[in-house]
Amino acid sequence: AQSVTQPDIHITVSEGASLELRCNYSYGATPYLFWYVQSPGQGLQLLLKYFSGDTLVQGIKGFEAEFKRSQSSFNLRKPSVHWSDAAEYFCAVGAGNQGGKLIFGQGTELSVKP
Amino acid sequence: DSGVTQTPKHLITATGQRVTLRCSPRSGDLSVYWYQQSLDQGLQFLIQYYNGEERAKGNILERFSAQQFPDLHSELNLSSLELGDSALYFCASSPYAGVDTQYFGPGTRLTVL
């Protein structure tokens, strides 16, 4: 069965510092991978996705992620964090053979220090 | 604004009761998904409908049911409510039946007292 692990429940970074949020997945075939962001009281917004092709994908708000098949990882990065990036971040995997079902990780809460 | 609407925003009810959550997908989207978000379970997929037909099912309780109507809006019915059903319920939509970007609504917060 597919699964997603986000090892870090909470991360605090200083404004302007770089950020990396970790995501590991378990899936036998090539996965469809997503990063979503949830601000307090809001729904989820897509940051970026990987289906195939270039393993380094660019997303909105200056985020990027790299798919590494050998490590079963899809880590999210941003070179310089802004205070408005404080939110909860979810990694998700789609199986491809179960409709559009997405399996989400437990989420990583990001705090930004001034 | 994702274009997905959910009503009501908040719902407070008692154990044993039945409630209906409503979702209108983005214009043109044929798939509707329901997810439950709680502190202990995280974000869990419940069910997907595509153009009126059930397309995929997660660990949805038997007390829960959903349907998608001809105008493509969807309802999630929760019955015999328990304290543990208190959660944020999200609806999402996408154009197709398979894996693709899902656009999430703002959610309905259900509190069972």
PDB file of C-alpha atoms in Angstrom:
ATOM      1  CA  ALA A   1       0.000   0.000   0.000  1.00  0.00           C
ATOM      2  CA  GLN A   2       1.101   3.524  -0.647  1.00  0.00           C
ATOM      3  CA  SER A   3       2.253   5.695   2.204  1.00  0.00           C
ATOM      4  CA  VAL A   4       3.875   9.056   2.762  1.00  0.00           C
ATOM      5  CA  THR A   5       6.148  10.015   5.630  1.00  0.00           C
ATOM      6  CA  GLN A   6       7.023  13.544   6.642  1.00  0.00           C
ATOM      7  CA  PRO A   7       9.599  13.053   9.396  1.00  0.00           C
ATOM      8  CA  ASP A   8       9.469  16.597  10.744  1.00  0.00           C
ATOM      9  CA  ILE A   9       6.299  17.573  12.564  1.00  0.00           C
ATOM     10  CA  HIS A  10       7.435  21.136  13.212  1.00  0.00           C
ATOM     11  CA  ILE A  11      10.271  23.231  11.800  1.00  0.00           C
ATOM     12  CA  THR A  12      11.300  26.765  12.719  1.00  0.00           C
ATOM     13  CA  VAL A  13      13.496  28.831  10.417  1.00  0.00           C
ATOM     14  CA  SER A  14      14.591  32.446  10.423  1.00  0.00           C
ATOM     15  CA  GLU A  15      13.246  34.784   7.787  1.00  0.00           C
ATOM     16  CA  GLY A  16      15.647  34.832   4.850  1.00  0.00           C
ATOM     17  CA  ALA A  17      17.092  31.424   5.657  1.00  0.00           C
ATOM     18  CA  SER A  18      16.801  28.449   3.347  1.00  0.00           C
ATOM     19  CA  LEU A  19      14.231  25.734   3.890  1.00  0.00           C
ATOM     20  CA  GLU A  20      14.023  22.018   3.170  1.00  0.00           C
ATOM     21  CA  LEU A  21      11.005  19.924   4.104  1.00  0.00           C
ATOM     22  CA  ARG A  22      11.424  16.188   3.841  1.00  0.00           C
ATOM     23  CA  CYS A  23       9.036  13.716   2.268  1.00  0.00           C
ATOM     24  CA  ASN A  24       9.480   9.983   1.749  1.00  0.00           C
ATOM     25  CA  TYR A  25       6.956   7.821  -0.044  1.00  0.00           C
ATOM     26  CA  SER A  26       6.288   4.149  -0.449  1.00  0.00           C
ATOM     27  CA  TYR A  27       4.935   3.024  -3.799  1.00  0.00           C
ATOM     28  CA  GLY A  28       5.964   0.271  -6.188  1.00  0.00           C
ATOM     29  CA  ALA A  29       5.625   2.074  -9.477  1.00  0.00           C
ATOM     30  CA  THR A  30       6.417   5.620 -10.541  1.00  0.00           C
ATOM     31  CA  PRO A  31       4.414   7.806  -8.203  1.00  0.00           C
ATOM     32  CA  TYR A  32       2.536  10.991  -8.831  1.00  0.00           C
ATOM     33  CA  LEU A  33       3.802  13.392  -6.156  1.00  0.00           C
ATOM     34  CA  PHE A  34       2.407  16.639  -4.800  1.00  0.00           C
ATOM     35  CA  TRP A  35       3.166  19.328  -2.265  1.00  0.00           C
ATOM     36  CA  TYR A  36       0.251  21.303  -0.841  1.00  0.00           C
ATOM     37  CA  VAL A  37       0.236  24.191   1.641  1.00  0.00           C
ATOM     38  CA  GLN A  38      -2.479  24.932   4.190  1.00  0.00           C
ATOM     39  CA  SER A  39      -2.642  28.317   5.876  1.00  0.00           C
ATOM     40  CA  PRO A  40      -4.633  28.625   9.113  1.00  0.00           C
ATOM     41  CA  GLY A  41      -8.362  28.415   8.460  1.00  0.00           C
ATOM     42  CA  GLN A  42      -7.838  27.786   4.757  1.00  0.00           C
ATOM     43  CA  GLY A  43      -8.108  24.898   2.369  1.00  0.00           C
ATOM     44  CA  LEU A  44      -5.115  23.313   0.703  1.00  0.00           C
ATOM     45  CA  GLN A  45      -3.320  24.996  -2.177  1.00  0.00           C
ATOM     46  CA  LEU A  46      -1.084  23.189  -4.642  1.00  0.00           C
ATOM     47  CA  LEU A  47       2.564  24.294  -4.574  1.00  0.00           C
ATOM     48  CA  LEU A  48       3.905  21.891  -7.192  1.00  0.00           C
ATOM     49  CA  LYS A  49       3.611  18.389  -8.585  1.00  0.00           C
ATOM     50  CA  TYR A  50       5.733  15.721 -10.246  1.00  0.00           C
ATOM     51  CA  PHE A  51       4.357  13.256 -12.748  1.00  0.00           C
ATOM     52  CA  SER A  52       7.307  12.514 -15.021  1.00  0.00           C
ATOM     53  CA  GLY A  53      10.232  14.127 -16.801  1.00  0.00           C
ATOM     54  CA  ASP A  54      12.645  16.550 -15.176  1.00  0.00           C
ATOM     55  CA  THR A  55      13.095  15.473 -11.580  1.00  0.00           C
ATOM     56  CA  LEU A  56      13.519  19.057 -10.362  1.00  0.00           C
ATOM     57  CA  VAL A  57      10.161  20.804 -10.461  1.00  0.00           C
ATOM     58  CA  GLN A  58       9.403  24.433  -9.897  1.00  0.00           C
ATOM     59  CA  GLY A  59       6.282  25.620  -8.152  1.00  0.00           C
ATOM     60  CA  ILE A  60       4.578  28.740  -6.995  1.00  0.00           C
ATOM     61  CA  LYS A  61       5.908  31.188  -4.405  1.00  0.00           C
ATOM     62  CA  GLY A  62       9.535  30.312  -5.191  1.00  0.00           C
ATOM     63  CA  PHE A  63       9.309  26.679  -4.062  1.00  0.00           C
ATOM     64  CA  GLU A  64      10.960  23.752  -5.811  1.00  0.00           C
ATOM     65  CA  ALA A  65      11.133  20.012  -5.166  1.00  0.00           C
ATOM     66  CA  GLU A  66      13.373  17.217  -6.349  1.00  0.00           C
ATOM     67  CA  PHE A  67      12.224  13.671  -7.029  1.00  0.00           C
ATOM     68  CA  LYS A  68      14.855  11.097  -6.113  1.00  0.00           C
ATOM     69  CA  ARG A  69      13.720   7.603  -7.018  1.00  0.00           C
ATOM     70  CA  SER A  70      16.718   5.929  -5.353  1.00  0.00           C
ATOM     71  CA  GLN A  71      15.825   7.538  -2.032  1.00  0.00           C
ATOM     72  CA  SER A  72      12.024   7.441  -2.484  1.00  0.00           C
ATOM     73  CA  SER A  73      12.032  11.107  -1.630  1.00  0.00           C
ATOM     74  CA  PHE A  74      10.414  14.303  -2.842  1.00  0.00           C
ATOM     75  CA  ASN A  75      11.836  17.079  -0.675  1.00  0.00           C
ATOM     76  CA  LEU A  76      10.557  20.629  -0.869  1.00  0.00           C
ATOM     77  CA  ARG A  77      13.008  23.538  -0.866  1.00  0.00           C
ATOM     78  CA  LYS A  78      13.019  27.301  -0.851  1.00  0.00           C
ATOM     79  CA  PRO A  79      16.206  29.379  -0.914  1.00  0.00           C
ATOM     80  CA  SER A  80      14.906  32.267   1.199  1.00  0.00           C
ATOM     81  CA  VAL A  81      11.891  31.982   3.482  1.00  0.00           C
ATOM     82  CA  HIS A  82       9.447  34.843   3.986  1.00  0.00           C
ATOM     83  CA  TRP A  83       7.276  35.360   7.057  1.00  0.00           C
ATOM     84  CA  SER A  84       4.204  34.681   4.912  1.00  0.00           C
ATOM     85  CA  ASP A  85       5.451  31.117   4.290  1.00  0.00           C
ATOM     86  CA  ALA A  86       4.451  30.131   7.820  1.00  0.00           C
ATOM     87  CA  ALA A  87       1.863  27.409   7.293  1.00  0.00           C
ATOM     88  CA  GLU A  88       1.425  23.647   7.261  1.00  0.00           C
ATOM     89  CA  TYR A  89       2.894  21.731   4.349  1.00  0.00           C
ATOM     90  CA  PHE A  90       1.628  18.399   3.112  1.00  0.00           C
ATOM     91  CA  CYS A  91       3.284  15.928   0.792  1.00  0.00           C
ATOM     92  CA  ALA A  92       0.954  13.563  -1.082  1.00  0.00           C
ATOM     93  CA  VAL A  93       1.180  10.622  -3.451  1.00  0.00           C
ATOM     94  CA  GLY A  94      -1.346   9.483  -6.032  1.00  0.00           C
ATOM     95  CA  ALA A  95      -1.438   5.837  -6.964  1.00  0.00           C
ATOM     96  CA  GLY A  96      -2.673   6.128 -10.526  1.00  0.00           C
ATOM     97  CA  ASN A  97      -4.700   2.934 -10.331  1.00  0.00           C
ATOM     98  CA  GLN A  98      -7.150   4.044  -7.649  1.00  0.00           C
ATOM     99  CA  GLY A  99      -8.887   6.904  -9.386  1.00  0.00           C
ATOM    100  CA  GLY A 100      -7.626  10.256  -8.218  1.00  0.00           C
ATOM    101  CA  LYS A 101      -7.115   9.203  -4.609  1.00  0.00           C
ATOM    102  CA  LEU A 102      -4.287  11.035  -2.828  1.00  0.00           C
ATOM    103  CA  ILE A 103      -2.490   9.724   0.237  1.00  0.00           C
ATOM    104  CA  PHE A 104      -1.214  12.562   2.415  1.00  0.00           C
ATOM    105  CA  GLY A 105       1.638  12.717   4.886  1.00  0.00           C
ATOM    106  CA  GLN A 106       1.035  13.944   8.414  1.00  0.00           C
ATOM    107  CA  GLY A 107       2.186  17.424   7.531  1.00  0.00           C
ATOM    108  CA  THR A 108       5.037  19.688   8.621  1.00  0.00           C
ATOM    109  CA  GLU A 109       4.208  22.905  10.418  1.00  0.00           C
ATOM    110  CA  LEU A 110       6.570  25.717   9.463  1.00  0.00           C
ATOM    111  CA  SER A 111       7.195  28.652  11.792  1.00  0.00           C
ATOM    112  CA  VAL A 112       9.235  31.653  10.630  1.00  0.00           C
ATOM    113  CA  LYS A 113      11.253  33.738  13.095  1.00  0.00           C
ATOM    114  CA  PRO A 114      11.699  37.440  12.329  1.00  0.00           C
TER     115      PRO A 114
ATOM    116  CA  ASP B   1     -10.074  31.276  -4.137  1.00  0.00           C
ATOM    117  CA  SER B   2     -10.021  27.748  -5.592  1.00  0.00           C
ATOM    118  CA  GLY B   3     -13.517  27.936  -7.076  1.00  0.00           C
ATOM    119  CA  VAL B   4     -14.723  25.062  -4.878  1.00  0.00           C
ATOM    120  CA  THR B   5     -17.451  26.018  -2.426  1.00  0.00           C
ATOM    121  CA  GLN B   6     -18.530  24.170   0.685  1.00  0.00           C
ATOM    122  CA  THR B   7     -21.454  24.763   2.988  1.00  0.00           C
ATOM    123  CA  PRO B   8     -21.860  25.170   5.843  1.00  0.00           C
ATOM    124  CA  LYS B   9     -18.547  26.517   7.182  1.00  0.00           C
ATOM    125  CA  HIS B  10     -19.268  25.332  10.691  1.00  0.00           C
ATOM    126  CA  LEU B  11     -21.629  22.734  12.051  1.00  0.00           C
ATOM    127  CA  ILE B  12     -22.259  21.904  15.697  1.00  0.00           C
ATOM    128  CA  THR B  13     -24.453  18.947  16.506  1.00  0.00           C
ATOM    129  CA  ALA B  14     -25.010  16.219  19.063  1.00  0.00           C
ATOM    130  CA  THR B  15     -24.050  12.574  19.152  1.00  0.00           C
ATOM    131  CA  GLY B  16     -26.453  10.315  17.309  1.00  0.00           C
ATOM    132  CA  GLN B  17     -27.539  13.010  14.877  1.00  0.00           C
ATOM    133  CA  ARG B  18     -27.249  13.126  11.083  1.00  0.00           C
ATOM    134  CA  VAL B  19     -25.776  15.971   9.032  1.00  0.00           C
ATOM    135  CA  THR B  20     -25.263  16.758   5.360  1.00  0.00           C
ATOM    136  CA  LEU B  21     -22.253  18.608   3.989  1.00  0.00           C
ATOM    137  CA  ARG B  22     -22.486  20.154   0.566  1.00  0.00           C
ATOM    138  CA  CYS B  23     -19.838  20.823  -2.073  1.00  0.00           C
ATOM    139  CA  SER B  24     -19.921  22.591  -5.433  1.00  0.00           C
ATOM    140  CA  PRO B  25     -16.899  21.822  -7.626  1.00  0.00           C
ATOM    141  CA  ARG B  26     -15.043  24.234  -9.896  1.00  0.00           C
ATOM    142  CA  SER B  27     -16.804  24.936 -13.125  1.00  0.00           C
ATOM    143  CA  GLY B  28     -16.029  22.135 -15.586  1.00  0.00           C
ATOM    144  CA  ASP B  29     -14.591  19.698 -13.052  1.00  0.00           C
ATOM    145  CA  LEU B  30     -16.187  16.259 -13.153  1.00  0.00           C
ATOM    146  CA  SER B  31     -14.480  14.679 -10.140  1.00  0.00           C
ATOM    147  CA  VAL B  32     -15.339  15.465  -6.546  1.00  0.00           C
ATOM    148  CA  TYR B  33     -13.342  14.144  -3.598  1.00  0.00           C
ATOM    149  CA  TRP B  34     -14.067  14.132   0.124  1.00  0.00           C
ATOM    150  CA  TYR B  35     -11.332  14.179   2.783  1.00  0.00           C
ATOM    151  CA  GLN B  36     -11.451  14.191   6.573  1.00  0.00           C
ATOM    152  CA  GLN B  37      -8.801  16.084   8.542  1.00  0.00           C
ATOM    153  CA  SER B  38      -8.419  15.398  12.253  1.00  0.00           C
ATOM    154  CA  LEU B  39      -5.583  15.821  14.724  1.00  0.00           C
ATOM    155  CA  ASP B  40      -5.101  12.111  15.325  1.00  0.00           C
ATOM    156  CA  GLN B  41      -5.711  10.742  11.785  1.00  0.00           C
ATOM    157  CA  GLY B  42      -4.364  13.592   9.679  1.00  0.00           C
ATOM    158  CA  LEU B  43      -5.799  14.108   6.198  1.00  0.00           C
ATOM    159  CA  GLN B  44      -7.668  10.985   5.093  1.00  0.00           C
ATOM    160  CA  PHE B  45      -9.259  10.286   1.716  1.00  0.00           C
ATOM    161  CA  LEU B  46     -12.873   9.237   2.032  1.00  0.00           C
ATOM    162  CA  ILE B  47     -14.387   8.889  -1.430  1.00  0.00           C
ATOM    163  CA  GLN B  48     -14.277  10.119  -5.039  1.00  0.00           C
ATOM    164  CA  TYR B  49     -17.117  10.590  -7.496  1.00  0.00           C
ATOM    165  CA  TYR B  50     -16.588  11.125 -11.202  1.00  0.00           C
ATOM    166  CA  ASN B  51     -19.495  12.380 -13.301  1.00  0.00           C
ATOM    167  CA  GLY B  52     -22.045  10.923 -10.917  1.00  0.00           C
ATOM    168  CA  GLU B  53     -20.406   7.537 -10.391  1.00  0.00           C
ATOM    169  CA  GLU B  54     -18.325   6.348  -7.454  1.00  0.00           C
ATOM    170  CA  ARG B  55     -14.726   6.124  -8.679  1.00  0.00           C
ATOM    171  CA  ALA B  56     -12.580   5.370  -5.642  1.00  0.00           C
ATOM    172  CA  LYS B  57     -13.190   4.648  -2.004  1.00  0.00           C
ATOM    173  CA  GLY B  58     -11.017   5.103   1.052  1.00  0.00           C
ATOM    174  CA  ASN B  59     -11.613   4.116   4.660  1.00  0.00           C
ATOM    175  CA  ILE B  60     -15.049   5.657   4.733  1.00  0.00           C
ATOM    176  CA  LEU B  61     -17.234   4.483   7.593  1.00  0.00           C
ATOM    177  CA  GLU B  62     -20.500   2.708   6.830  1.00  0.00           C
ATOM    178  CA  ARG B  63     -22.281   5.503   8.709  1.00  0.00           C
ATOM    179  CA  PHE B  64     -21.013   7.913   6.038  1.00  0.00           C
ATOM    180  CA  SER B  65     -22.325   8.102   2.503  1.00  0.00           C
ATOM    181  CA  ALA B  66     -21.923  10.439  -0.418  1.00  0.00           C
ATOM    182  CA  GLN B  67     -23.408  11.127  -3.791  1.00  0.00           C
ATOM    183  CA  GLN B  68     -22.834  13.369  -6.783  1.00  0.00           C
ATOM    184  CA  PHE B  69     -25.829  14.888  -8.497  1.00  0.00           C
ATOM    185  CA  PRO B  70     -26.436  15.568 -12.219  1.00  0.00           C
ATOM    186  CA  ASP B  71     -25.363  19.199 -11.762  1.00  0.00           C
ATOM    187  CA  LEU B  72     -22.086  17.740 -10.339  1.00  0.00           C
ATOM    188  CA  HIS B  73     -22.456  19.086  -6.828  1.00  0.00           C
ATOM    189  CA  SER B  74     -21.875  16.543  -4.102  1.00  0.00           C
ATOM    190  CA  GLU B  75     -23.186  15.830  -0.630  1.00  0.00           C
ATOM    191  CA  LEU B  76     -21.557  13.907   2.188  1.00  0.00           C
ATOM    192  CA  ASN B  77     -24.010  12.460   4.687  1.00  0.00           C
ATOM    193  CA  LEU B  78     -22.789  11.575   8.162  1.00  0.00           C
ATOM    194  CA  SER B  79     -25.176   9.674  10.424  1.00  0.00           C
ATOM    195  CA  SER B  80     -25.228   8.288  13.976  1.00  0.00           C
ATOM    196  CA  LEU B  81     -22.559  10.832  14.761  1.00  0.00           C
ATOM    197  CA  GLU B  82     -19.941  10.125  17.393  1.00  0.00           C
ATOM    198  CA  LEU B  83     -17.567  12.432  19.234  1.00  0.00           C
ATOM    199  CA  GLY B  84     -14.727  11.068  17.125  1.00  0.00           C
ATOM    200  CA  ASP B  85     -16.354  12.320  13.933  1.00  0.00           C
ATOM    201  CA  SER B  86     -15.477  15.882  14.930  1.00  0.00           C
ATOM    202  CA  ALA B  87     -13.112  17.038  12.206  1.00  0.00           C
ATOM    203  CA  LEU B  88     -12.581  19.324   9.260  1.00  0.00           C
ATOM    204  CA  TYR B  89     -14.163  17.887   6.119  1.00  0.00           C
ATOM    205  CA  PHE B  90     -12.706  19.023   2.809  1.00  0.00           C
ATOM    206  CA  CYS B  91     -14.128  18.723  -0.632  1.00  0.00           C
ATOM    207  CA  ALA B  92     -11.837  18.919  -3.645  1.00  0.00           C
ATOM    208  CA  SER B  93     -12.447  18.779  -7.369  1.00  0.00           C
ATOM    209  CA  SER B  94     -10.491  18.024 -10.522  1.00  0.00           C
ATOM    210  CA  PRO B  95     -11.322  17.773 -14.222  1.00  0.00           C
ATOM    211  CA  TYR B  96     -10.616  14.065 -14.687  1.00  0.00           C
ATOM    212  CA  ALA B  97     -11.073  10.654 -13.121  1.00  0.00           C
ATOM    213  CA  GLY B  98      -7.394   9.892 -12.602  1.00  0.00           C
ATOM    214  CA  VAL B  99      -4.640  11.501 -10.566  1.00  0.00           C
ATOM    215  CA  ASP B 100      -4.366  15.201 -11.208  1.00  0.00           C
ATOM    216  CA  THR B 101      -4.244  18.494  -9.352  1.00  0.00           C
ATOM    217  CA  GLN B 102      -7.083  18.672  -6.880  1.00  0.00           C
ATOM    218  CA  TYR B 103      -8.543  22.047  -5.961  1.00  0.00           C
ATOM    219  CA  PHE B 104      -9.672  22.197  -2.359  1.00  0.00           C
ATOM    220  CA  GLY B 105     -12.575  24.029  -0.822  1.00  0.00           C
ATOM    221  CA  PRO B 106     -12.290  25.907   2.487  1.00  0.00           C
ATOM    222  CA  GLY B 107     -13.734  22.990   4.451  1.00  0.00           C
ATOM    223  CA  THR B 108     -16.605  22.385   6.856  1.00  0.00           C
ATOM    224  CA  ARG B 109     -15.695  22.172  10.510  1.00  0.00           C
ATOM    225  CA  LEU B 110     -17.918  19.632  12.251  1.00  0.00           C
ATOM    226  CA  THR B 111     -18.136  19.583  16.021  1.00  0.00           C
ATOM    227  CA  VAL B 112     -20.038  16.737  17.665  1.00  0.00           C
ATOM    228  CA  LEU B 113     -20.960  17.373  21.304  1.00  0.00           C
TER     229      LEU B 113
END
